[in-house]
């Protein structure tokens, strides 16, 4: 992929078009795949997504692109916006911390939500329920009961 540096931001280079027509500045499928690979590698690291200040602008900076391309790549390849995309990583990590990680078993639901990047327990509960169909406390209770049943056999 050819990249062009403009005002300190790396962008896919602009394709040439016929005279009198605007240039095609939309990255092709190969460029989206390459950008999404960098996005996935960066956004999936807990030290990245667990930061409550992690933003689209920060992600774009880390992958060497701009917010428009990063947002569009996530929207088009994942079918969701940046916030939902990041919340998937956060909820996956919260589920693990709620049930499988002894280092977090002494923490409250609110503390676990905060530890994965949510600023408030209400936002954590809303995102968790949207992704799992249940609240974090119900998820924790049901999972621990299932584990207990499995160990009683």
CSV table of C-alpha atoms in Angstrom, one decimal:
chain,number,residue,atom,x,y,z
A,1,UNK,CA,0.0,0.0,0.0
A,2,UNK,CA,1.3,3.4,-0.9
A,3,UNK,CA,1.0,5.9,2.0
A,4,UNK,CA,1.0,9.7,1.8
A,5,UNK,CA,2.1,11.9,4.7
A,6,UNK,CA,-0.1,15.0,5.0
A,7,UNK,CA,0.1,17.3,8.1
A,8,UNK,CA,1.8,14.6,10.1
A,9,UNK,CA,-1.0,12.0,9.3
A,10,UNK,CA,-0.4,8.9,7.2
A,11,UNK,CA,-3.2,8.3,4.7
A,12,UNK,CA,-3.6,5.9,1.8
A,13,UNK,CA,-2.5,7.7,-1.3
A,14,UNK,CA,-5.2,9.2,-3.6
A,15,UNK,CA,-6.0,7.2,-6.7
A,16,UNK,CA,-5.9,9.0,-10.0
A,17,UNK,CA,-9.2,9.5,-11.8
A,18,UNK,CA,-10.3,10.7,-15.2
A,19,UNK,CA,-9.9,14.4,-15.9
A,20,UNK,CA,-12.9,16.4,-14.6
A,21,UNK,CA,-13.9,13.8,-12.0
A,22,UNK,CA,-13.0,14.0,-8.3
A,23,UNK,CA,-10.2,11.7,-7.2
A,24,UNK,CA,-11.2,8.5,-5.4
A,25,UNK,CA,-9.8,9.0,-1.8
A,26,UNK,CA,-11.6,6.0,-0.3
A,27,UNK,CA,-9.2,3.2,0.6
A,28,UNK,CA,-9.7,-0.1,-1.3
A,29,UNK,CA,-10.4,-3.4,0.4
A,30,UNK,CA,-6.7,-4.2,0.8
A,31,UNK,CA,-6.1,-0.9,2.6
A,32,UNK,CA,-9.1,-1.5,4.9
A,33,UNK,CA,-7.8,-5.0,5.7
A,34,UNK,CA,-4.4,-3.7,6.5
A,35,UNK,CA,-5.8,-0.8,8.6
A,36,UNK,CA,-8.1,-3.1,10.4
A,37,UNK,CA,-5.3,-5.5,11.2
A,38,UNK,CA,-3.4,-2.6,12.9
A,39,UNK,CA,-6.6,-1.5,14.6
A,40,UNK,CA,-7.3,-5.0,16.0
A,41,UNK,CA,-3.8,-5.5,17.2
A,42,UNK,CA,-3.8,-2.1,19.0
A,43,UNK,CA,-7.3,-2.0,20.3
A,44,UNK,CA,-7.3,-5.6,21.6
A,45,UNK,CA,-4.6,-4.9,24.1
A,46,UNK,CA,-5.9,-4.5,27.7
A,47,UNK,CA,-3.5,-1.6,28.4
A,48,UNK,CA,-5.2,0.2,25.5
A,49,UNK,CA,-8.9,-0.5,25.9
A,50,UNK,CA,-9.0,-0.5,29.7
A,51,UNK,CA,-7.9,3.2,29.7
A,52,UNK,CA,-11.0,5.3,30.3
A,53,UNK,CA,-9.5,8.1,28.2
A,54,UNK,CA,-8.9,5.8,25.2
A,55,UNK,CA,-10.5,7.6,22.2
A,56,UNK,CA,-10.9,7.3,18.5
A,57,UNK,CA,-8.3,10.1,18.1
A,58,UNK,CA,-5.8,8.1,20.3
A,59,UNK,CA,-6.4,4.9,18.3
A,60,UNK,CA,-5.9,6.7,15.0
A,61,UNK,CA,-2.7,8.1,16.3
A,62,UNK,CA,-1.5,4.7,17.4
A,63,UNK,CA,-2.2,3.0,14.1
A,64,UNK,CA,-0.8,5.9,12.0
A,65,UNK,CA,-4.0,7.0,10.4
A,66,UNK,CA,-6.7,9.6,10.9
A,67,UNK,CA,-10.0,9.4,12.8
A,68,UNK,CA,-12.1,9.4,9.6
A,69,UNK,CA,-10.4,6.4,8.1
A,70,UNK,CA,-10.3,4.5,11.4
A,71,UNK,CA,-13.9,5.2,12.1
A,72,UNK,CA,-15.0,4.2,8.6
A,73,UNK,CA,-12.9,1.0,8.7
A,74,UNK,CA,-14.5,-0.1,12.0
A,75,UNK,CA,-18.0,0.9,10.7
A,76,UNK,CA,-17.6,-0.9,7.4
A,77,UNK,CA,-15.8,-4.1,8.6
A,78,UNK,CA,-17.4,-4.6,12.0
A,79,UNK,CA,-20.8,-3.0,11.5
A,80,UNK,CA,-20.5,-1.0,14.6
A,81,UNK,CA,-19.2,2.4,15.8
A,82,UNK,CA,-15.9,2.9,17.7
A,83,UNK,CA,-17.5,3.0,21.1
A,84,UNK,CA,-19.4,-0.3,20.6
A,85,UNK,CA,-16.2,-1.9,19.2
A,86,UNK,CA,-14.1,-0.9,22.2
A,87,UNK,CA,-16.9,-1.9,24.6
A,88,UNK,CA,-16.8,-5.4,23.2
A,89,UNK,CA,-13.2,-5.8,24.3
A,90,UNK,CA,-14.0,-4.2,27.7
A,91,UNK,CA,-17.0,-6.5,28.3
A,92,UNK,CA,-15.1,-9.6,27.3
A,93,UNK,CA,-12.4,-8.6,29.8
A,94,UNK,CA,-15.0,-7.8,32.5
A,95,UNK,CA,-16.6,-11.2,32.0
A,96,UNK,CA,-13.3,-12.8,32.7
A,97,UNK,CA,-12.6,-10.7,35.7
A,98,UNK,CA,-16.1,-11.3,37.1
A,99,UNK,CA,-15.7,-15.1,37.1
A,100,UNK,CA,-12.2,-16.4,36.1
A,101,UNK,CA,-9.6,-14.2,37.6
A,102,UNK,CA,-8.8,-14.6,41.3
A,103,UNK,CA,-7.0,-11.2,41.3
A,104,UNK,CA,-10.4,-9.5,40.9
A,105,UNK,CA,-12.7,-11.7,43.0
A,106,UNK,CA,-12.6,-9.3,45.9
A,107,UNK,CA,-13.7,-6.3,43.8
A,108,UNK,CA,-17.2,-4.9,43.5
A,109,UNK,CA,-19.0,-4.8,40.2
A,110,UNK,CA,-18.4,-1.1,40.0
A,111,UNK,CA,-14.6,-1.6,40.6
A,112,UNK,CA,-14.4,-4.2,37.8
A,113,UNK,CA,-16.3,-1.9,35.5
A,114,UNK,CA,-13.8,0.9,36.2
A,115,UNK,CA,-10.9,-1.5,35.9
A,116,UNK,CA,-11.9,-2.2,32.2
A,117,UNK,CA,-12.4,1.4,31.3
A,118,UNK,CA,-15.9,2.4,32.2
A,119,UNK,CA,-16.3,5.7,34.0
A,120,UNK,CA,-19.6,4.9,35.7
A,121,UNK,CA,-21.3,1.7,36.9
A,122,UNK,CA,-24.4,2.7,35.0
A,123,UNK,CA,-22.5,2.9,31.7
A,124,UNK,CA,-20.9,-0.5,32.5
A,125,UNK,CA,-24.3,-2.1,33.3
A,126,UNK,CA,-25.9,-0.7,30.1
A,127,UNK,CA,-23.0,-1.9,27.9
A,128,UNK,CA,-22.8,-5.3,29.7
A,129,UNK,CA,-26.5,-6.0,29.4
A,130,UNK,CA,-26.5,-4.9,25.7
A,131,UNK,CA,-23.8,-7.4,24.9
A,132,UNK,CA,-24.8,-10.3,27.2
A,133,UNK,CA,-28.5,-9.9,27.8
A,134,UNK,CA,-28.0,-9.7,31.5
A,135,UNK,CA,-26.5,-7.4,34.2
A,136,UNK,CA,-22.9,-8.0,35.4
A,137,UNK,CA,-24.2,-9.2,38.8
A,138,UNK,CA,-26.6,-11.7,37.3
A,139,UNK,CA,-23.9,-12.9,34.9
A,140,UNK,CA,-21.5,-13.4,37.8
A,141,UNK,CA,-24.0,-15.2,40.0
A,142,UNK,CA,-25.1,-17.6,37.2
A,143,UNK,CA,-21.5,-18.3,36.1
A,144,UNK,CA,-20.4,-19.0,39.6
A,145,UNK,CA,-23.4,-21.3,40.3
A,146,UNK,CA,-22.6,-23.2,37.1
A,147,UNK,CA,-19.0,-23.6,38.2
A,148,UNK,CA,-20.2,-24.8,41.6
A,149,UNK,CA,-22.5,-27.4,40.0
A,150,UNK,CA,-19.7,-28.6,37.8
A,151,UNK,CA,-17.4,-29.0,40.8
A,152,UNK,CA,-20.0,-30.8,42.8
A,153,UNK,CA,-20.2,-33.7,40.3
